[in-house]
Amino acid sequence: MSTAGQTFTIRAATKADMPAIVGIYNWAVNQTFATIDSEPLSEEEAAAWWDEHGSTVTLVAVDDDVVAGWARLLPWRQRGYHMVEDLVYVDPVYHKRGVGRQLLNRLLEEARSAGHRTIVASVAADNGSGLRLHESLGFQQVGTLKDAAYKFGRWMDITLVQQSLSE
């Protein structure tokens, strides 16, 4: 069993990782404010998602061949921006074991090496662990979108966090 501070193997995701990625994501959809999505992904939607986005930076954290978490870099909104957005999801079995930190650190490296100048994340204001993770790695809160999403029977705010990647 993993312990806090363990180093996980971080590698590029493959299509074979999709069942684990979808499982972690669907748990977050059903149980948390880590995503504003309120409907789990079906197998068909997951396959279409991979076909459309599989070439973007998608990483998994692996512990003895078990996917403990996953993360992605997405283009920010539209062409012309020199920034990306991060997504980080961790299997609840691996919460508080450093998986999210290791994945986000690797995304920061990937974003820098790709020449992006800024990385952002949209974090539900109720997602304290997501906000703490980003702030612990140098992200700063830059704004709040009030009543931006509706989930679990109520409106929620989204906090935007940002980090400059230029030295």
PDB file of C-alpha atoms in Angstrom:
ATOM      1  CA  MET A   1       0.000   0.000   0.000  1.00  0.00           C
ATOM      2  CA  SER A   2       1.235   3.473  -0.858  1.00  0.00           C
ATOM      3  CA  THR A   3       2.195   6.000   1.755  1.00  0.00           C
ATOM      4  CA  ALA A   4       2.296   9.785   1.796  1.00  0.00           C
ATOM      5  CA  GLY A   5       5.292  11.079  -0.090  1.00  0.00           C
ATOM      6  CA  GLN A   6       5.613   8.008  -2.299  1.00  0.00           C
ATOM      7  CA  THR A   7       6.925   8.586  -5.779  1.00  0.00           C
ATOM      8  CA  PHE A   8       4.535   7.356  -8.430  1.00  0.00           C
ATOM      9  CA  THR A   9       5.472   6.532 -11.995  1.00  0.00           C
ATOM     10  CA  ILE A  10       4.196   9.385 -14.167  1.00  0.00           C
ATOM     11  CA  ARG A  11       3.854   8.491 -17.835  1.00  0.00           C
ATOM     12  CA  ALA A  12       1.872   9.364 -20.935  1.00  0.00           C
ATOM     13  CA  ALA A  13      -1.602   7.870 -20.909  1.00  0.00           C
ATOM     14  CA  THR A  14      -2.524   5.262 -23.480  1.00  0.00           C
ATOM     15  CA  LYS A  15      -5.897   4.154 -24.767  1.00  0.00           C
ATOM     16  CA  ALA A  16      -5.541   1.108 -22.499  1.00  0.00           C
ATOM     17  CA  ASP A  17      -5.682   3.487 -19.510  1.00  0.00           C
ATOM     18  CA  MET A  18      -9.109   4.806 -20.504  1.00  0.00           C
ATOM     19  CA  PRO A  19     -11.184   2.499 -18.270  1.00  0.00           C
ATOM     20  CA  ALA A  20      -9.229   3.672 -15.204  1.00  0.00           C
ATOM     21  CA  ILE A  21      -9.303   7.328 -16.319  1.00  0.00           C
ATOM     22  CA  VAL A  22     -13.054   7.174 -16.876  1.00  0.00           C
ATOM     23  CA  GLY A  23     -13.589   5.386 -13.572  1.00  0.00           C
ATOM     24  CA  ILE A  24     -11.722   8.086 -11.659  1.00  0.00           C
ATOM     25  CA  TYR A  25     -13.481  10.834 -13.593  1.00  0.00           C
ATOM     26  CA  ASN A  26     -16.937   9.342 -13.106  1.00  0.00           C
ATOM     27  CA  TRP A  27     -16.306   9.000  -9.367  1.00  0.00           C
ATOM     28  CA  ALA A  28     -15.439  12.728  -9.304  1.00  0.00           C
ATOM     29  CA  VAL A  29     -18.591  13.539 -11.303  1.00  0.00           C
ATOM     30  CA  ASN A  30     -20.805  11.647  -8.865  1.00  0.00           C
ATOM     31  CA  GLN A  31     -19.112  12.526  -5.575  1.00  0.00           C
ATOM     32  CA  THR A  32     -17.239  15.843  -5.745  1.00  0.00           C
ATOM     33  CA  PHE A  33     -17.016  19.389  -7.018  1.00  0.00           C
ATOM     34  CA  ALA A  34     -13.738  18.543  -8.813  1.00  0.00           C
ATOM     35  CA  THR A  35     -15.684  18.794 -12.065  1.00  0.00           C
ATOM     36  CA  ILE A  36     -18.825  20.706 -12.897  1.00  0.00           C
ATOM     37  CA  ASP A  37     -20.038  17.815 -15.040  1.00  0.00           C
ATOM     38  CA  SER A  38     -23.053  16.170 -13.479  1.00  0.00           C
ATOM     39  CA  GLU A  39     -23.423  13.171 -15.800  1.00  0.00           C
ATOM     40  CA  PRO A  40     -20.859  10.335 -15.890  1.00  0.00           C
ATOM     41  CA  LEU A  41     -19.115   9.533 -19.173  1.00  0.00           C
ATOM     42  CA  SER A  42     -20.395   6.502 -21.044  1.00  0.00           C
ATOM     43  CA  GLU A  43     -18.002   4.116 -22.766  1.00  0.00           C
ATOM     44  CA  GLU A  44     -18.929   5.657 -26.119  1.00  0.00           C
ATOM     45  CA  GLU A  45     -18.307   9.204 -24.877  1.00  0.00           C
ATOM     46  CA  ALA A  46     -14.976   8.124 -23.402  1.00  0.00           C
ATOM     47  CA  ALA A  47     -13.899   6.584 -26.722  1.00  0.00           C
ATOM     48  CA  ALA A  48     -14.890   9.754 -28.594  1.00  0.00           C
ATOM     49  CA  TRP A  49     -13.061  11.853 -25.995  1.00  0.00           C
ATOM     50  CA  TRP A  50      -9.889   9.825 -26.510  1.00  0.00           C
ATOM     51  CA  ASP A  51     -10.151  10.029 -30.294  1.00  0.00           C
ATOM     52  CA  GLU A  52     -10.543  13.812 -30.097  1.00  0.00           C
ATOM     53  CA  HIS A  53      -8.075  14.590 -27.298  1.00  0.00           C
ATOM     54  CA  GLY A  54      -5.737  11.612 -27.042  1.00  0.00           C
ATOM     55  CA  SER A  55      -2.912  13.534 -28.683  1.00  0.00           C
ATOM     56  CA  THR A  56      -2.944  16.292 -26.046  1.00  0.00           C
ATOM     57  CA  VAL A  57      -0.734  15.936 -22.985  1.00  0.00           C
ATOM     58  CA  THR A  58      -2.539  13.338 -20.885  1.00  0.00           C
ATOM     59  CA  LEU A  59      -0.602  11.735 -18.044  1.00  0.00           C
ATOM     60  CA  VAL A  60      -1.289   8.977 -15.559  1.00  0.00           C
ATOM     61  CA  ALA A  61       0.257   8.316 -12.158  1.00  0.00           C
ATOM     62  CA  VAL A  62       0.804   4.593 -11.724  1.00  0.00           C
ATOM     63  CA  ASP A  63       1.341   2.544  -8.562  1.00  0.00           C
ATOM     64  CA  ASP A  64       2.200  -1.107  -9.302  1.00  0.00           C
ATOM     65  CA  ASP A  65       0.325  -0.983 -12.633  1.00  0.00           C
ATOM     66  CA  VAL A  66      -2.727   0.646 -11.013  1.00  0.00           C
ATOM     67  CA  VAL A  67      -3.715   4.083 -12.316  1.00  0.00           C
ATOM     68  CA  ALA A  68      -3.826   6.260  -9.177  1.00  0.00           C
ATOM     69  CA  GLY A  69      -4.659   9.498 -10.985  1.00  0.00           C
ATOM     70  CA  TRP A  70      -4.558  11.336 -14.260  1.00  0.00           C
ATOM     71  CA  ALA A  71      -3.986  14.846 -15.550  1.00  0.00           C
ATOM     72  CA  ARG A  72      -4.280  16.797 -18.796  1.00  0.00           C
ATOM     73  CA  LEU A  73      -3.193  20.022 -20.389  1.00  0.00           C
ATOM     74  CA  LEU A  74      -5.855  21.651 -22.539  1.00  0.00           C
ATOM     75  CA  PRO A  75      -5.618  24.662 -24.815  1.00  0.00           C
ATOM     76  CA  TRP A  76      -7.172  27.678 -23.115  1.00  0.00           C
ATOM     77  CA  ARG A  77     -10.422  28.584 -24.832  1.00  0.00           C
ATOM     78  CA  GLN A  78      -9.360  29.315 -28.406  1.00  0.00           C
ATOM     79  CA  ARG A  79      -6.401  29.791 -30.700  1.00  0.00           C
ATOM     80  CA  GLY A  80      -4.207  32.809 -30.158  1.00  0.00           C
ATOM     81  CA  TYR A  81      -3.749  32.347 -26.422  1.00  0.00           C
ATOM     82  CA  HIS A  82      -0.308  31.285 -25.214  1.00  0.00           C
ATOM     83  CA  MET A  83      -1.660  29.475 -22.213  1.00  0.00           C
ATOM     84  CA  VAL A  84      -3.058  26.134 -21.199  1.00  0.00           C
ATOM     85  CA  GLU A  85      -5.448  24.829 -18.592  1.00  0.00           C
ATOM     86  CA  ASP A  86      -4.742  21.895 -16.310  1.00  0.00           C
ATOM     87  CA  LEU A  87      -7.022  19.128 -15.090  1.00  0.00           C
ATOM     88  CA  VAL A  88      -5.986  16.792 -12.264  1.00  0.00           C
ATOM     89  CA  TYR A  89      -8.040  13.871 -10.915  1.00  0.00           C
ATOM     90  CA  VAL A  90      -7.002  11.328  -8.280  1.00  0.00           C
ATOM     91  CA  ASP A  91      -8.557   7.992  -7.378  1.00  0.00           C
ATOM     92  CA  PRO A  92     -10.063   8.405  -3.874  1.00  0.00           C
ATOM     93  CA  VAL A  93      -8.002   5.434  -2.651  1.00  0.00           C
ATOM     94  CA  TYR A  94      -4.903   7.567  -3.324  1.00  0.00           C
ATOM     95  CA  HIS A  95      -6.067  10.901  -1.892  1.00  0.00           C
ATOM     96  CA  LYS A  96      -3.526  12.696   0.321  1.00  0.00           C
ATOM     97  CA  ARG A  97      -0.622  10.592  -0.959  1.00  0.00           C
ATOM     98  CA  GLY A  98       1.037  13.113  -3.255  1.00  0.00           C
ATOM     99  CA  VAL A  99      -0.447  11.881  -6.546  1.00  0.00           C
ATOM    100  CA  GLY A 100      -2.023  15.215  -7.474  1.00  0.00           C
ATOM    101  CA  ARG A 101       1.156  17.126  -6.624  1.00  0.00           C
ATOM    102  CA  GLN A 102       3.314  14.829  -8.750  1.00  0.00           C
ATOM    103  CA  LEU A 103       0.918  15.004 -11.678  1.00  0.00           C
ATOM    104  CA  LEU A 104       0.604  18.798 -11.517  1.00  0.00           C
ATOM    105  CA  ASN A 105       4.382  19.223 -11.202  1.00  0.00           C
ATOM    106  CA  ARG A 106       4.812  17.137 -14.355  1.00  0.00           C
ATOM    107  CA  LEU A 107       2.122  19.168 -16.180  1.00  0.00           C
ATOM    108  CA  LEU A 108       4.024  22.338 -15.259  1.00  0.00           C
ATOM    109  CA  GLU A 109       7.191  20.833 -16.775  1.00  0.00           C
ATOM    110  CA  GLU A 110       5.312  19.790 -19.916  1.00  0.00           C
ATOM    111  CA  ALA A 111       3.725  23.232 -20.304  1.00  0.00           C
ATOM    112  CA  ARG A 112       7.085  24.999 -19.904  1.00  0.00           C
ATOM    113  CA  SER A 113       8.838  22.705 -22.363  1.00  0.00           C
ATOM    114  CA  ALA A 114       6.064  23.315 -24.905  1.00  0.00           C
ATOM    115  CA  GLY A 115       6.693  27.071 -24.648  1.00  0.00           C
ATOM    116  CA  HIS A 116       3.444  28.088 -22.956  1.00  0.00           C
ATOM    117  CA  ARG A 117       3.667  31.321 -20.969  1.00  0.00           C
ATOM    118  CA  THR A 118       0.788  30.761 -18.555  1.00  0.00           C
ATOM    119  CA  ILE A 119      -1.124  27.882 -17.017  1.00  0.00           C
ATOM    120  CA  VAL A 120      -4.559  28.287 -15.462  1.00  0.00           C
ATOM    121  CA  ALA A 121      -7.112  26.131 -13.685  1.00  0.00           C
ATOM    122  CA  SER A 122     -10.805  26.591 -13.041  1.00  0.00           C
ATOM    123  CA  VAL A 123     -11.404  25.196  -9.556  1.00  0.00           C
ATOM    124  CA  ALA A 124     -14.763  25.008  -7.819  1.00  0.00           C
ATOM    125  CA  ALA A 125     -14.633  27.329  -4.825  1.00  0.00           C
ATOM    126  CA  ASP A 126     -15.851  24.381  -2.695  1.00  0.00           C
ATOM    127  CA  ASN A 127     -12.903  22.240  -3.829  1.00  0.00           C
ATOM    128  CA  GLY A 128     -10.515  23.189  -1.024  1.00  0.00           C
ATOM    129  CA  SER A 129      -8.027  20.431  -1.780  1.00  0.00           C
ATOM    130  CA  GLY A 130      -7.808  21.486  -5.433  1.00  0.00           C
ATOM    131  CA  LEU A 131      -7.242  25.116  -4.468  1.00  0.00           C
ATOM    132  CA  ARG A 132      -4.615  24.172  -1.857  1.00  0.00           C
ATOM    133  CA  LEU A 133      -2.804  21.934  -4.361  1.00  0.00           C
ATOM    134  CA  HIS A 134      -2.556  24.690  -6.957  1.00  0.00           C
ATOM    135  CA  GLU A 135      -1.575  27.381  -4.452  1.00  0.00           C
ATOM    136  CA  SER A 136       1.108  25.119  -2.938  1.00  0.00           C
ATOM    137  CA  LEU A 137       2.735  24.937  -6.384  1.00  0.00           C
ATOM    138  CA  GLY A 138       2.758  28.688  -6.952  1.00  0.00           C
ATOM    139  CA  PHE A 139      -0.635  29.361  -8.527  1.00  0.00           C
ATOM    140  CA  GLN A 140      -2.369  32.573  -7.501  1.00  0.00           C
ATOM    141  CA  GLN A 141      -6.080  33.235  -7.371  1.00  0.00           C
ATOM    142  CA  VAL A 142      -6.977  35.765 -10.056  1.00  0.00           C
ATOM    143  CA  GLY A 143     -10.753  35.839  -9.928  1.00  0.00           C
ATOM    144  CA  THR A 144     -14.025  34.194  -9.070  1.00  0.00           C
ATOM    145  CA  LEU A 145     -16.886  33.447 -11.430  1.00  0.00           C
ATOM    146  CA  LYS A 146     -20.040  33.723  -9.314  1.00  0.00           C
ATOM    147  CA  ASP A 147     -22.815  31.151  -9.774  1.00  0.00           C
ATOM    148  CA  ALA A 148     -20.945  29.694 -12.737  1.00  0.00           C
ATOM    149  CA  ALA A 149     -22.099  26.093 -12.444  1.00  0.00           C
ATOM    150  CA  TYR A 150     -25.020  24.138 -11.060  1.00  0.00           C
ATOM    151  CA  LYS A 151     -24.396  20.793  -9.375  1.00  0.00           C
ATOM    152  CA  PHE A 152     -25.837  18.748  -6.535  1.00  0.00           C
ATOM    153  CA  GLY A 153     -28.895  20.997  -6.401  1.00  0.00           C
ATOM    154  CA  ARG A 154     -27.142  24.318  -5.980  1.00  0.00           C
ATOM    155  CA  TRP A 155     -25.155  27.018  -7.739  1.00  0.00           C
ATOM    156  CA  MET A 156     -21.413  27.180  -7.170  1.00  0.00           C
ATOM    157  CA  ASP A 157     -18.617  29.637  -7.767  1.00  0.00           C
ATOM    158  CA  ILE A 158     -15.512  28.843  -9.817  1.00  0.00           C
ATOM    159  CA  THR A 159     -12.147  30.231  -8.730  1.00  0.00           C
ATOM    160  CA  LEU A 160      -9.586  30.916 -11.458  1.00  0.00           C
ATOM    161  CA  VAL A 161      -5.966  30.291 -10.518  1.00  0.00           C
ATOM    162  CA  GLN A 162      -2.958  31.099 -12.667  1.00  0.00           C
ATOM    163  CA  GLN A 163       0.792  30.667 -12.781  1.00  0.00           C
ATOM    164  CA  SER A 164       3.253  32.384 -15.079  1.00  0.00           C
ATOM    165  CA  LEU A 165       5.566  29.879 -16.746  1.00  0.00           C
ATOM    166  CA  SER A 166       8.070  32.404 -18.069  1.00  0.00           C
ATOM    167  CA  GLU A 167      11.219  32.840 -16.023  1.00  0.00           C
TER     168      GLU A 167
END
